[in-house]
PDB file of C-alpha atoms in Angstrom:
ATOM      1  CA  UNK A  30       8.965   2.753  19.065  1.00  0.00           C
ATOM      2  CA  UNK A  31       8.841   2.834  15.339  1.00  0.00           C
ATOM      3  CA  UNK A  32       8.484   6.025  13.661  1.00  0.00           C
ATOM      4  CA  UNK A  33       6.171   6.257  10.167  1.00  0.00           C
ATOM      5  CA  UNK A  34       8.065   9.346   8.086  1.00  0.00           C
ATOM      6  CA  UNK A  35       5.907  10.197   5.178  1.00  0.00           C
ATOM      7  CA  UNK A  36       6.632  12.750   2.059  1.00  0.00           C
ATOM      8  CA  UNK A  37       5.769  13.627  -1.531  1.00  0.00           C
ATOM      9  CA  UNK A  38       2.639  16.258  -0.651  1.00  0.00           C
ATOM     10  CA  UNK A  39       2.066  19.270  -1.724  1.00  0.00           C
ATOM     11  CA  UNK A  40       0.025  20.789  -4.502  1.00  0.00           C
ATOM     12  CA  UNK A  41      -0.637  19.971  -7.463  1.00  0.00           C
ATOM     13  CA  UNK A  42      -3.469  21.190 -10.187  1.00  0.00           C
ATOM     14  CA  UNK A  43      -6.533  19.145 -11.283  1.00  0.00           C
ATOM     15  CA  UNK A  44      -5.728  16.218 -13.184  1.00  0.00           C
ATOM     16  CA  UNK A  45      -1.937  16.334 -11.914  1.00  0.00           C
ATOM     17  CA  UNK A  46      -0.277  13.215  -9.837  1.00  0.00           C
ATOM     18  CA  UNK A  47       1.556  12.712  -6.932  1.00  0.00           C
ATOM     19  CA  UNK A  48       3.116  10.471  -5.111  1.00  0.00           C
ATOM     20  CA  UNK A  49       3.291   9.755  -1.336  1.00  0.00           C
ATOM     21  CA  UNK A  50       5.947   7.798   0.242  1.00  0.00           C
ATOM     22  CA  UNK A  51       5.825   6.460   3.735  1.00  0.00           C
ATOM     23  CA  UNK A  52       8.820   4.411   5.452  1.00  0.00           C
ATOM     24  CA  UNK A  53       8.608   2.845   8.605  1.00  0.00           C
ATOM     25  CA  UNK A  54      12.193   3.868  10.760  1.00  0.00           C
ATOM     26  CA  UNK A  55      13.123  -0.112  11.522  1.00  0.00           C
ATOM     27  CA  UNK A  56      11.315  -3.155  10.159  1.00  0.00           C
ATOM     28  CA  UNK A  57       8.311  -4.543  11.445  1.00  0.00           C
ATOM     29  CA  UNK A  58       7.581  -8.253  11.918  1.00  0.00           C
ATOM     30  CA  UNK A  59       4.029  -9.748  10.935  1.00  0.00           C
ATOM     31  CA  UNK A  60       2.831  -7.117   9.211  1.00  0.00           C
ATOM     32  CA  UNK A  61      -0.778  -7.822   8.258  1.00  0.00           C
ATOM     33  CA  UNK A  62      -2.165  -4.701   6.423  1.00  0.00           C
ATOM     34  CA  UNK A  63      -0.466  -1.283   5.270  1.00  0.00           C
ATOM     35  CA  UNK A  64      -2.412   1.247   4.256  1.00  0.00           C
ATOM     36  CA  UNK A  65      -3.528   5.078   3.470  1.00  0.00           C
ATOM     37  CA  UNK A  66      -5.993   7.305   4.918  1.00  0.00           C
ATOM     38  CA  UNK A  67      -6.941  11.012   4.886  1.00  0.00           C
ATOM     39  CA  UNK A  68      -9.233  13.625   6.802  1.00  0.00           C
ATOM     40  CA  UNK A  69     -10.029  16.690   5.674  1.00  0.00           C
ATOM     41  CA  UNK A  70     -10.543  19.917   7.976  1.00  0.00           C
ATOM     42  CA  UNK A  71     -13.947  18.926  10.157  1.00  0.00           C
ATOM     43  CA  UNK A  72     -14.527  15.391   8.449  1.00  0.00           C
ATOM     44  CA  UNK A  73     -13.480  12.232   9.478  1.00  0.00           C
ATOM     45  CA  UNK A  74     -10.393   9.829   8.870  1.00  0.00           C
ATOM     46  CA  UNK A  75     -11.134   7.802   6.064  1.00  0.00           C
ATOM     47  CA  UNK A  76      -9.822   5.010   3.843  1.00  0.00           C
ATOM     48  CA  UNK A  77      -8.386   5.421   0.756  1.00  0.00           C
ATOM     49  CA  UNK A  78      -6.487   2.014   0.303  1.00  0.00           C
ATOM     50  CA  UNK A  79      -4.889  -0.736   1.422  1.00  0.00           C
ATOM     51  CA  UNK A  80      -2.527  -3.497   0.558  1.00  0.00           C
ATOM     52  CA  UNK A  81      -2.568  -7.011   2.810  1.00  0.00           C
ATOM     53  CA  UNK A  82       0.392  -9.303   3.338  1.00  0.00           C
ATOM     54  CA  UNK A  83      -0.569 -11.154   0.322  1.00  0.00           C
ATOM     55  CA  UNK A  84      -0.557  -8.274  -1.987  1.00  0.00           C
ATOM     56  CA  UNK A  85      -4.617  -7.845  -1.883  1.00  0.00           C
ATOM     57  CA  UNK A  86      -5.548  -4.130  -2.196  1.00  0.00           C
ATOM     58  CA  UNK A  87      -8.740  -2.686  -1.387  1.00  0.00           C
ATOM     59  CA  UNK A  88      -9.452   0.914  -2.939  1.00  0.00           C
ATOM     60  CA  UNK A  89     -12.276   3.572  -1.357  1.00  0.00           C
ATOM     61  CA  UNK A  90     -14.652   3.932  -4.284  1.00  0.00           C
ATOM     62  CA  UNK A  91     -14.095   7.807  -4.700  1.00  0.00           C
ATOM     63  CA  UNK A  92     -10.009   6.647  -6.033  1.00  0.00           C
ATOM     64  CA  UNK A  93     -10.307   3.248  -7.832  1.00  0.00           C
ATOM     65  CA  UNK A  94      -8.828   3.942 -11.218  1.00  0.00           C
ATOM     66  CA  UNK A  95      -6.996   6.863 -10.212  1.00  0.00           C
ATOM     67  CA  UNK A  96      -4.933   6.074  -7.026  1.00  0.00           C
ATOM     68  CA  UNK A  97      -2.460   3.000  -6.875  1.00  0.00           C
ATOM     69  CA  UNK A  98      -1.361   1.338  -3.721  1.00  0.00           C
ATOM     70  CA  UNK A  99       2.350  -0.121  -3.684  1.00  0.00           C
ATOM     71  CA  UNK A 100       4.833  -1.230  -1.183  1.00  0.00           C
ATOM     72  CA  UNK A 101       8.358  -2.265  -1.429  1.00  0.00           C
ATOM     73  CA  UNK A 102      10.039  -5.724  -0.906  1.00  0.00           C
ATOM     74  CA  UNK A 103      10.911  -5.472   2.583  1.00  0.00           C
ATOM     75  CA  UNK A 104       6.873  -4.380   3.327  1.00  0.00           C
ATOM     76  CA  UNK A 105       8.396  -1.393   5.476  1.00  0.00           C
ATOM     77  CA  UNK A 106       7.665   1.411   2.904  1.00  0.00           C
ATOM     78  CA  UNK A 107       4.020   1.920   1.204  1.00  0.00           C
ATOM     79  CA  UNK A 108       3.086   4.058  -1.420  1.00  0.00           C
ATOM     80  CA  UNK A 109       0.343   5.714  -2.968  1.00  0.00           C
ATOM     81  CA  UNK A 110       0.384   6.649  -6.343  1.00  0.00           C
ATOM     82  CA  UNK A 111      -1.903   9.633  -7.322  1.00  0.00           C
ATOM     83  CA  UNK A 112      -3.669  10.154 -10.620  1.00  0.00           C
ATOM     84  CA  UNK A 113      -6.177  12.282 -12.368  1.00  0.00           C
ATOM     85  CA  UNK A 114      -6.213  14.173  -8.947  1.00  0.00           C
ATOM     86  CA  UNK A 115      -9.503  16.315  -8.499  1.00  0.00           C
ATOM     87  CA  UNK A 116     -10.157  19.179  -5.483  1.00  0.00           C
ATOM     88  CA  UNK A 117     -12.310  16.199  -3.499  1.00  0.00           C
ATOM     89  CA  UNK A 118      -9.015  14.889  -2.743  1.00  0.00           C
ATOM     90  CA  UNK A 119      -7.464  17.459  -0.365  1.00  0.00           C
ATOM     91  CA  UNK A 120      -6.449  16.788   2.918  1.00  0.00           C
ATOM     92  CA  UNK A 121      -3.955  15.364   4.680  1.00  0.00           C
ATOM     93  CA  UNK A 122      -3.073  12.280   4.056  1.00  0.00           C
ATOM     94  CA  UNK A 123      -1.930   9.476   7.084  1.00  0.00           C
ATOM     95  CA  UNK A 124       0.176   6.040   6.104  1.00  0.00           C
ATOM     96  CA  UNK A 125      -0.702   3.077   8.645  1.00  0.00           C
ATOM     97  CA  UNK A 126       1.224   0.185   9.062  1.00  0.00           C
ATOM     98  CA  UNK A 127      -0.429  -2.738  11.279  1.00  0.00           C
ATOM     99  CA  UNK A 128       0.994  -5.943  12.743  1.00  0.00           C
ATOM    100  CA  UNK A 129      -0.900  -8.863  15.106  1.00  0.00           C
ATOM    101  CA  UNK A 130      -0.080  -6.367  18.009  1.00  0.00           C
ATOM    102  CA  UNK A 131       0.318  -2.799  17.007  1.00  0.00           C
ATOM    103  CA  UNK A 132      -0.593  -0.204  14.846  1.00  0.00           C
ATOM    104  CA  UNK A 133       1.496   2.328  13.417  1.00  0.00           C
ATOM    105  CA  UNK A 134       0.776   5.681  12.110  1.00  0.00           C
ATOM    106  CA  UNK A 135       2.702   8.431  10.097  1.00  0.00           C
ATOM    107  CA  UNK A 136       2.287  11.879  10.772  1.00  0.00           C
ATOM    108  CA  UNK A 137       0.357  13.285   7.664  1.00  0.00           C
ATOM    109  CA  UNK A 138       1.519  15.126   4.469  1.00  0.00           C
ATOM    110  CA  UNK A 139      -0.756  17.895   3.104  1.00  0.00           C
ATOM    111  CA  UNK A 140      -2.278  17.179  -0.050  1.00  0.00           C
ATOM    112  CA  UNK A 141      -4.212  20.138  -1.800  1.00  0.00           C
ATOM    113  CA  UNK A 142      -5.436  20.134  -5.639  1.00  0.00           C
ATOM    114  CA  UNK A 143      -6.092  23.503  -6.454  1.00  0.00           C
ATOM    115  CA  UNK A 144      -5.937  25.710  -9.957  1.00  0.00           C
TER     116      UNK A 144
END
């Protein structure tokens, strides 16, 4: 089964960056959308962007202008570029990867923006 392996959380201050890195452990076929999500502690999972096959992105209101969604050439590795990060965007942070048949999801990295 593949394996989503994410990194580049942590914590960082207000108005710092970061950014997350999520590679898939073999390369997927078909690959329709990749994308990020996050939940914070007692809230749902929600979306913060996505990039289709086509290069499309779609950005959750709260992050357009601030967040940046990326992948590499082979479309097995997405990233999420940070900006301008504000306390409203802790929690942990999930990478999805989704083909015609399956979807694919990484294990979460913490993110926490804190003075």
């Amino acid at each position: 089964q593949v394996q989503l392996v994410e990194s580049g959380g942590g914590l960082v201050q207000p108005g710092g960056s970061l950014r997350l890195s999520c590679a898939a452990s073999q390369s997927i076929s078909n690959i329709q959308i990749m994308g990020w999500y996050r939940q914070a502690p007692g809230k749902q999972r929600d979306l913060v962007a996505t990039i289709r096959r086509g290069g499309a992105t779609n950005y959750a209101d709260s992050v357009k202008g601030r967040f940046t969604i990326s992948r590499d050439a082979a479309k097995n590795t997405v990233y999420l570029q940070m900006n301008s990060l504000k306390s409203e965007d802790t929690a942990v942070y999930y990478c999805s990867i989704q083909d015609w048949f399956e979807n694919y999801w990484g294990q979460g990295t913490q993110v926490t923006v804190s003075s």
